[in-house]
mmCIF file of C-alpha atoms in Angstrom:
data_model
loop_
_atom_site.group_PDB
_atom_site.id
_atom_site.type_symbol
_atom_site.label_atom_id
_atom_site.label_comp_id
_atom_site.label_asym_id
_atom_site.label_seq_id
_atom_site.Cartn_x
_atom_site.Cartn_y
_atom_site.Cartn_z
ATOM 1 C CA ASP A 6 130.362 118.712 116.122
ATOM 2 C CA ILE A 7 127.825 121.727 116.249
ATOM 3 C CA GLN A 8 124.823 120.818 118.475
ATOM 4 C CA MET A 9 121.529 122.139 117.480
ATOM 5 C CA THR A 10 119.024 122.375 120.142
ATOM 6 C CA GLN A 11 115.422 123.091 119.509
ATOM 7 C CA SER A 12 112.616 124.289 121.749
ATOM 8 C CA PRO A 13 109.970 123.325 122.550
ATOM 9 C CA SER A 14 110.036 119.678 121.558
ATOM 10 C CA THR A 15 106.253 119.818 121.368
ATOM 11 C CA VAL A 16 103.868 122.639 121.071
ATOM 12 C CA PHE A 17 100.189 122.444 121.262
ATOM 13 C CA ALA A 18 98.390 125.043 119.214
ATOM 14 C CA SER A 19 95.174 125.825 117.414
ATOM 15 C CA VAL A 20 94.316 126.769 113.886
ATOM 16 C CA GLY A 21 94.945 130.629 113.713
ATOM 17 C CA ASP A 22 97.537 130.703 116.373
ATOM 18 C CA ARG A 23 100.904 132.254 116.011
ATOM 19 C CA VAL A 24 103.767 129.757 116.657
ATOM 20 C CA THR A 25 107.453 130.337 117.186
ATOM 21 C CA ILE A 26 110.076 127.444 117.312
ATOM 22 C CA THR A 27 113.548 128.271 118.465
ATOM 23 C CA CYS A 28 116.742 126.686 117.328
ATOM 24 C CA ARG A 29 120.074 127.241 119.184
ATOM 25 C CA ALA A 30 123.539 126.250 117.911
ATOM 26 C CA SER A 31 126.382 125.422 120.152
ATOM 27 C CA GLN A 32 128.568 127.736 118.328
ATOM 28 C CA SER A 33 128.048 130.312 115.594
ATOM 29 C CA VAL A 34 126.753 129.156 112.313
ATOM 30 C CA ASN A 35 126.389 132.607 110.793
ATOM 31 C CA LEU A 36 123.136 132.447 108.822
ATOM 32 C CA TRP A 37 123.548 128.845 107.765
ATOM 33 C CA VAL A 38 120.318 127.342 109.089
ATOM 34 C CA THR A 39 117.727 125.620 107.014
ATOM 35 C CA TRP A 40 114.474 124.697 108.155
ATOM 36 C CA TYR A 41 112.489 121.464 107.025
ATOM 37 C CA GLN A 42 108.818 120.231 107.615
ATOM 38 C CA GLN A 43 108.253 116.455 108.015
ATOM 39 C CA LYS A 44 104.747 114.738 108.100
ATOM 40 C CA PRO A 45 104.316 111.261 109.497
ATOM 41 C CA GLY A 46 105.574 108.722 106.887
ATOM 42 C CA LYS A 47 106.745 111.304 104.550
ATOM 43 C CA ALA A 48 110.262 112.703 103.503
ATOM 44 C CA PRO A 49 111.228 116.199 104.926
ATOM 45 C CA LYS A 50 110.163 119.292 102.925
ATOM 46 C CA PHE A 51 112.613 122.017 102.428
ATOM 47 C CA LEU A 52 110.997 125.400 103.740
ATOM 48 C CA MET A 53 113.681 127.996 104.044
ATOM 49 C CA TRP A 54 117.437 128.443 103.928
ATOM 50 C CA LYS A 55 119.942 131.130 105.030
ATOM 51 C CA ALA A 56 117.725 131.579 108.256
ATOM 52 C CA SER A 57 114.970 133.422 106.385
ATOM 53 C CA SER A 58 114.973 132.736 102.709
ATOM 54 C CA LEU A 59 111.652 130.940 101.762
ATOM 55 C CA ASP A 60 111.630 128.309 99.265
ATOM 56 C CA SER A 61 109.262 129.261 96.369
ATOM 57 C CA GLY A 62 105.734 127.983 97.024
ATOM 58 C CA VAL A 63 106.188 128.162 100.827
ATOM 59 C CA PRO A 64 103.283 130.281 102.077
ATOM 60 C CA SER A 65 104.177 133.684 103.473
ATOM 61 C CA ARG A 66 102.780 132.963 106.863
ATOM 62 C CA PHE A 67 106.078 131.224 107.449
ATOM 63 C CA SER A 68 109.077 133.391 108.524
ATOM 64 C CA GLY A 69 112.515 132.863 109.915
ATOM 65 C CA SER A 70 115.079 135.008 111.649
ATOM 66 C CA GLY A 71 118.290 134.825 113.451
ATOM 67 C CA SER A 72 122.085 134.783 112.905
ATOM 68 C CA GLY A 73 124.897 133.400 115.013
ATOM 69 C CA THR A 74 123.654 130.922 117.490
ATOM 70 C CA GLU A 75 120.004 131.687 117.740
ATOM 71 C CA PHE A 76 117.261 131.207 115.112
ATOM 72 C CA THR A 77 113.459 131.172 114.942
ATOM 73 C CA LEU A 78 110.823 129.796 112.711
ATOM 74 C CA THR A 79 107.497 131.537 112.994
ATOM 75 C CA ILE A 80 104.134 130.489 111.633
ATOM 76 C CA SER A 81 101.978 133.643 111.743
ATOM 77 C CA SER A 82 98.545 132.006 111.454
ATOM 78 C CA LEU A 83 98.376 128.219 111.786
ATOM 79 C CA GLN A 84 96.577 126.319 109.047
ATOM 80 C CA PRO A 85 95.568 122.603 109.352
ATOM 81 C CA ASP A 86 98.256 121.670 106.793
ATOM 82 C CA ASP A 87 100.973 122.958 109.240
ATOM 83 C CA PHE A 88 100.664 120.448 112.048
ATOM 84 C CA ALA A 89 103.892 118.551 111.490
ATOM 85 C CA THR A 90 107.366 118.130 112.900
ATOM 86 C CA TYR A 91 110.010 120.889 112.182
ATOM 87 C CA TYR A 92 113.688 120.488 111.986
ATOM 88 C CA CYS A 93 116.515 123.031 111.798
ATOM 89 C CA GLN A 94 119.699 121.985 110.350
ATOM 90 C CA GLN A 95 123.141 123.934 110.296
ATOM 91 C CA CYS A 96 125.022 123.964 107.044
ATOM 92 C CA HIS A 97 127.943 125.779 108.306
ATOM 93 C CA SER A 98 130.507 122.948 108.991
ATOM 94 C CA TYR A 99 130.598 119.076 108.744
ATOM 95 C CA PRO A 100 128.689 117.230 110.046
ATOM 96 C CA TYR A 101 125.600 119.163 108.973
ATOM 97 C CA THR A 102 123.762 118.468 112.145
ATOM 98 C CA PHE A 103 119.845 118.656 112.777
ATOM 99 C CA GLY A 104 117.957 119.735 115.745
ATOM 100 C CA GLN A 105 115.993 117.058 117.596
ATOM 101 C CA GLY A 106 112.708 118.223 116.085
ATOM 102 C CA THR A 107 109.754 120.250 117.296
ATOM 103 C CA LYS A 108 106.285 118.527 116.978
ATOM 104 C CA LEU A 109 103.466 120.924 116.377
ATOM 105 C CA GLU A 110 100.229 119.383 117.628
ATOM 106 C CA ILE A 111 96.600 120.375 117.520
ATOM 107 C CA LYS A 112 95.364 121.609 120.823
ATOM 108 C CA GLN B 19 110.918 117.828 87.333
ATOM 109 C CA VAL B 20 113.585 116.648 89.814
ATOM 110 C CA GLN B 21 113.078 113.250 91.148
ATOM 111 C CA LEU B 22 114.923 111.237 93.582
ATOM 112 C CA VAL B 23 113.604 107.535 93.725
ATOM 113 C CA GLN B 24 115.050 105.204 96.210
ATOM 114 C CA SER B 25 115.151 101.377 96.440
ATOM 115 C CA GLY B 26 112.635 99.462 98.406
ATOM 116 C CA ALA B 27 112.659 98.147 102.097
ATOM 117 C CA GLU B 28 115.201 95.809 103.238
ATOM 118 C CA VAL B 29 115.408 93.223 106.154
ATOM 119 C CA LYS B 30 118.920 92.350 107.087
ATOM 120 C CA LYS B 31 120.526 90.269 109.796
ATOM 121 C CA PRO B 32 122.964 91.673 112.225
ATOM 122 C CA GLY B 33 126.477 91.665 110.885
ATOM 123 C CA ALA B 34 125.151 91.947 107.254
ATOM 124 C CA SER B 35 125.434 94.863 104.810
ATOM 125 C CA VAL B 36 122.864 96.854 102.947
ATOM 126 C CA LYS B 37 123.040 98.954 99.823
ATOM 127 C CA VAL B 38 120.360 101.534 99.259
ATOM 128 C CA SER B 39 120.260 103.256 95.789
ATOM 129 C CA CYS B 40 118.901 106.636 94.869
ATOM 130 C CA LYS B 41 118.135 107.128 91.211
ATOM 131 C CA THR B 42 117.889 110.651 89.886
ATOM 132 C CA SER B 43 116.278 112.444 87.030
ATOM 133 C CA GLY B 44 115.376 115.862 85.954
ATOM 134 C CA TYR B 45 118.737 117.670 86.547
ATOM 135 C CA THR B 46 122.297 117.401 85.566
ATOM 136 C CA PHE B 47 123.575 114.536 87.816
ATOM 137 C CA THR B 48 127.059 115.883 88.200
ATOM 138 C CA ASN B 49 126.074 119.386 89.120
ATOM 139 C CA TYR B 50 124.883 118.552 92.641
ATOM 140 C CA TRP B 51 126.374 116.852 95.641
ATOM 141 C CA MET B 52 123.953 114.292 97.381
ATOM 142 C CA HIS B 53 123.586 113.709 101.122
ATOM 143 C CA TRP B 54 122.421 110.781 102.985
ATOM 144 C CA ILE B 55 120.452 111.065 106.125
ATOM 145 C CA HIS B 56 119.294 108.478 108.847
ATOM 146 C CA GLN B 57 116.057 108.683 110.751
ATOM 147 C CA ALA B 58 115.577 105.872 113.347
ATOM 148 C CA PRO B 59 111.859 105.023 114.137
ATOM 149 C CA GLY B 60 110.190 107.784 115.896
ATOM 150 C CA GLN B 61 113.508 109.699 116.152
ATOM 151 C CA GLY B 62 114.953 112.809 114.519
ATOM 152 C CA LEU B 63 117.187 113.269 111.499
ATOM 153 C CA GLU B 64 120.836 112.396 111.393
ATOM 154 C CA TRP B 65 123.346 113.443 108.709
ATOM 155 C CA MET B 66 125.491 110.633 107.570
ATOM 156 C CA GLY B 67 127.511 112.140 104.805
ATOM 157 C CA MET B 68 127.657 113.437 101.343
ATOM 158 C CA ILE B 69 129.175 112.437 97.784
ATOM 159 C CA ASN B 70 130.330 114.601 94.980
ATOM 160 C CA PRO B 71 128.903 112.843 91.941
ATOM 161 C CA THR B 72 131.457 114.313 89.584
ATOM 162 C CA ASN B 73 134.598 112.646 91.032
ATOM 163 C CA GLY B 74 132.905 110.334 93.892
ATOM 164 C CA GLY B 75 134.668 112.308 96.690
ATOM 165 C CA THR B 76 132.951 111.737 99.931
ATOM 166 C CA ILE B 77 132.646 113.397 103.377
ATOM 167 C CA TYR B 78 131.285 111.064 106.129
ATOM 168 C CA ALA B 79 129.983 111.781 109.712
ATOM 169 C CA GLN B 80 132.415 110.421 112.258
ATOM 170 C CA LYS B 81 129.720 108.181 113.714
ATOM 171 C CA PHE B 82 129.463 106.226 110.373
ATOM 172 C CA GLN B 83 133.108 106.406 109.330
ATOM 173 C CA GLY B 84 134.390 102.985 108.653
ATOM 174 C CA ARG B 85 130.860 101.430 108.173
ATOM 175 C CA VAL B 86 129.462 103.546 105.448
ATOM 176 C CA ALA B 87 130.395 103.831 101.607
ATOM 177 C CA MET B 88 128.731 106.219 99.376
ATOM 178 C CA THR B 89 129.258 105.740 95.564
ATOM 179 C CA ARG B 90 127.624 106.723 92.327
ATOM 180 C CA ASP B 91 127.088 105.539 88.858
ATOM 181 C CA THR B 92 127.210 108.388 86.450
ATOM 182 C CA SER B 93 125.935 106.122 83.512
ATOM 183 C CA THR B 94 122.590 105.743 85.263
ATOM 184 C CA SER B 95 122.705 108.889 87.414
ATOM 185 C CA THR B 96 122.335 106.654 90.554
ATOM 186 C CA LEU B 97 123.668 107.141 93.909
ATOM 187 C CA TYR B 98 124.348 104.299 96.393
ATOM 188 C CA MET B 99 124.762 104.123 100.200
ATOM 189 C CA GLU B 100 126.322 101.003 101.625
ATOM 190 C CA LEU B 101 126.282 100.410 105.334
ATOM 191 C CA SER B 102 128.068 97.266 106.733
ATOM 192 C CA SER B 103 128.376 95.472 110.011
ATOM 193 C CA LEU B 104 124.722 96.191 110.687
ATOM 194 C CA ARG B 105 123.372 96.110 114.242
ATOM 195 C CA SER B 106 119.846 96.709 115.595
ATOM 196 C CA GLU B 107 120.241 100.458 116.062
ATOM 197 C CA ASP B 108 120.784 100.761 112.355
ATOM 198 C CA THR B 109 117.069 100.005 111.857
ATOM 199 C CA ALA B 110 115.907 103.417 110.323
ATOM 200 C CA VAL B 111 114.627 105.066 107.214
ATOM 201 C CA TYR B 112 117.618 106.291 104.977
ATOM 202 C CA TYR B 113 117.091 109.262 102.758
ATOM 203 C CA CYS B 114 118.956 110.686 99.974
ATOM 204 C CA ALA B 115 118.691 114.463 99.580
ATOM 205 C CA ARG B 116 120.169 116.771 96.869
ATOM 206 C CA ASP B 117 122.453 119.585 97.927
ATOM 207 C CA HIS B 118 121.716 122.872 96.421
ATOM 208 C CA TYR B 119 124.691 125.156 96.486
ATOM 209 C CA SER B 120 123.938 128.656 95.749
ATOM 210 C CA GLY B 121 127.528 130.079 95.824
ATOM 211 C CA SER B 122 126.707 131.578 99.268
ATOM 212 C CA GLY B 123 125.468 128.551 101.163
ATOM 213 C CA THR B 124 123.816 125.190 100.836
ATOM 214 C CA TYR B 125 120.595 123.493 101.607
ATOM 215 C CA LEU B 126 118.784 120.155 100.895
ATOM 216 C CA ASP B 127 116.208 120.957 98.389
ATOM 217 C CA TYR B 128 114.955 117.573 97.080
ATOM 218 C CA TRP B 129 114.617 114.459 99.017
ATOM 219 C CA GLY B 130 113.971 110.789 98.092
ATOM 220 C CA GLN B 131 111.008 108.893 99.482
ATOM 221 C CA GLY B 132 113.183 107.128 102.031
ATOM 222 C CA THR B 133 114.166 103.429 102.233
ATOM 223 C CA LEU B 134 113.277 101.543 105.529
ATOM 224 C CA VAL B 135 116.186 99.223 106.552
ATOM 225 C CA THR B 136 115.165 96.832 109.285
ATOM 226 C CA VAL B 137 117.988 94.885 111.149
ATOM 227 C CA SER B 138 116.667 91.874 112.963
ATOM 228 C CA SER B 139 117.806 88.404 113.897
#
């Protein structure tokens, strides 16, 4: 199975900060990484796929990059609504494994 | 609009089985595979498997192989996930999520609201 490792596990930041979350795959997944946002008690929400393609309606302060084994999710200027847990998932090969999550908390 | 509505919370005893449903609407049922995801309390997301609503074909994660069965009812556009031989570590929220395959890749674009299954004696 492909392991997806996110870092950091928790990040403390303030409104207006720029935040980057990293997701590393144990083997190449080409571009097939999807990012989700999850708030407490809610289902995950799809943010972007193919490493950097934003879903319609996702604010442009979110961006993604990477290929192969290393991927990043960047939020350019944190807004109050962005404090949540973020997960990466590889959709390259079964099982479609997730990272362990990165919790974005208010500093 | 696309909607995935899951069945309500369940409490089961160890060794029992549970069957969670995911009723879909707002799109052509047979055009999109469906995934099931497990999330233990306070933990991350774990992919369990997926089903092709057209023919019922399934792909299961090895961890759940032999205990999970994903089925569908095309007449009601509903998917089902049954987990048997329940143990305490199966206590979790179970999500269904629609697979959006674009021809060059896939992602999970719509999610059900989740179903909490509690396994307790």
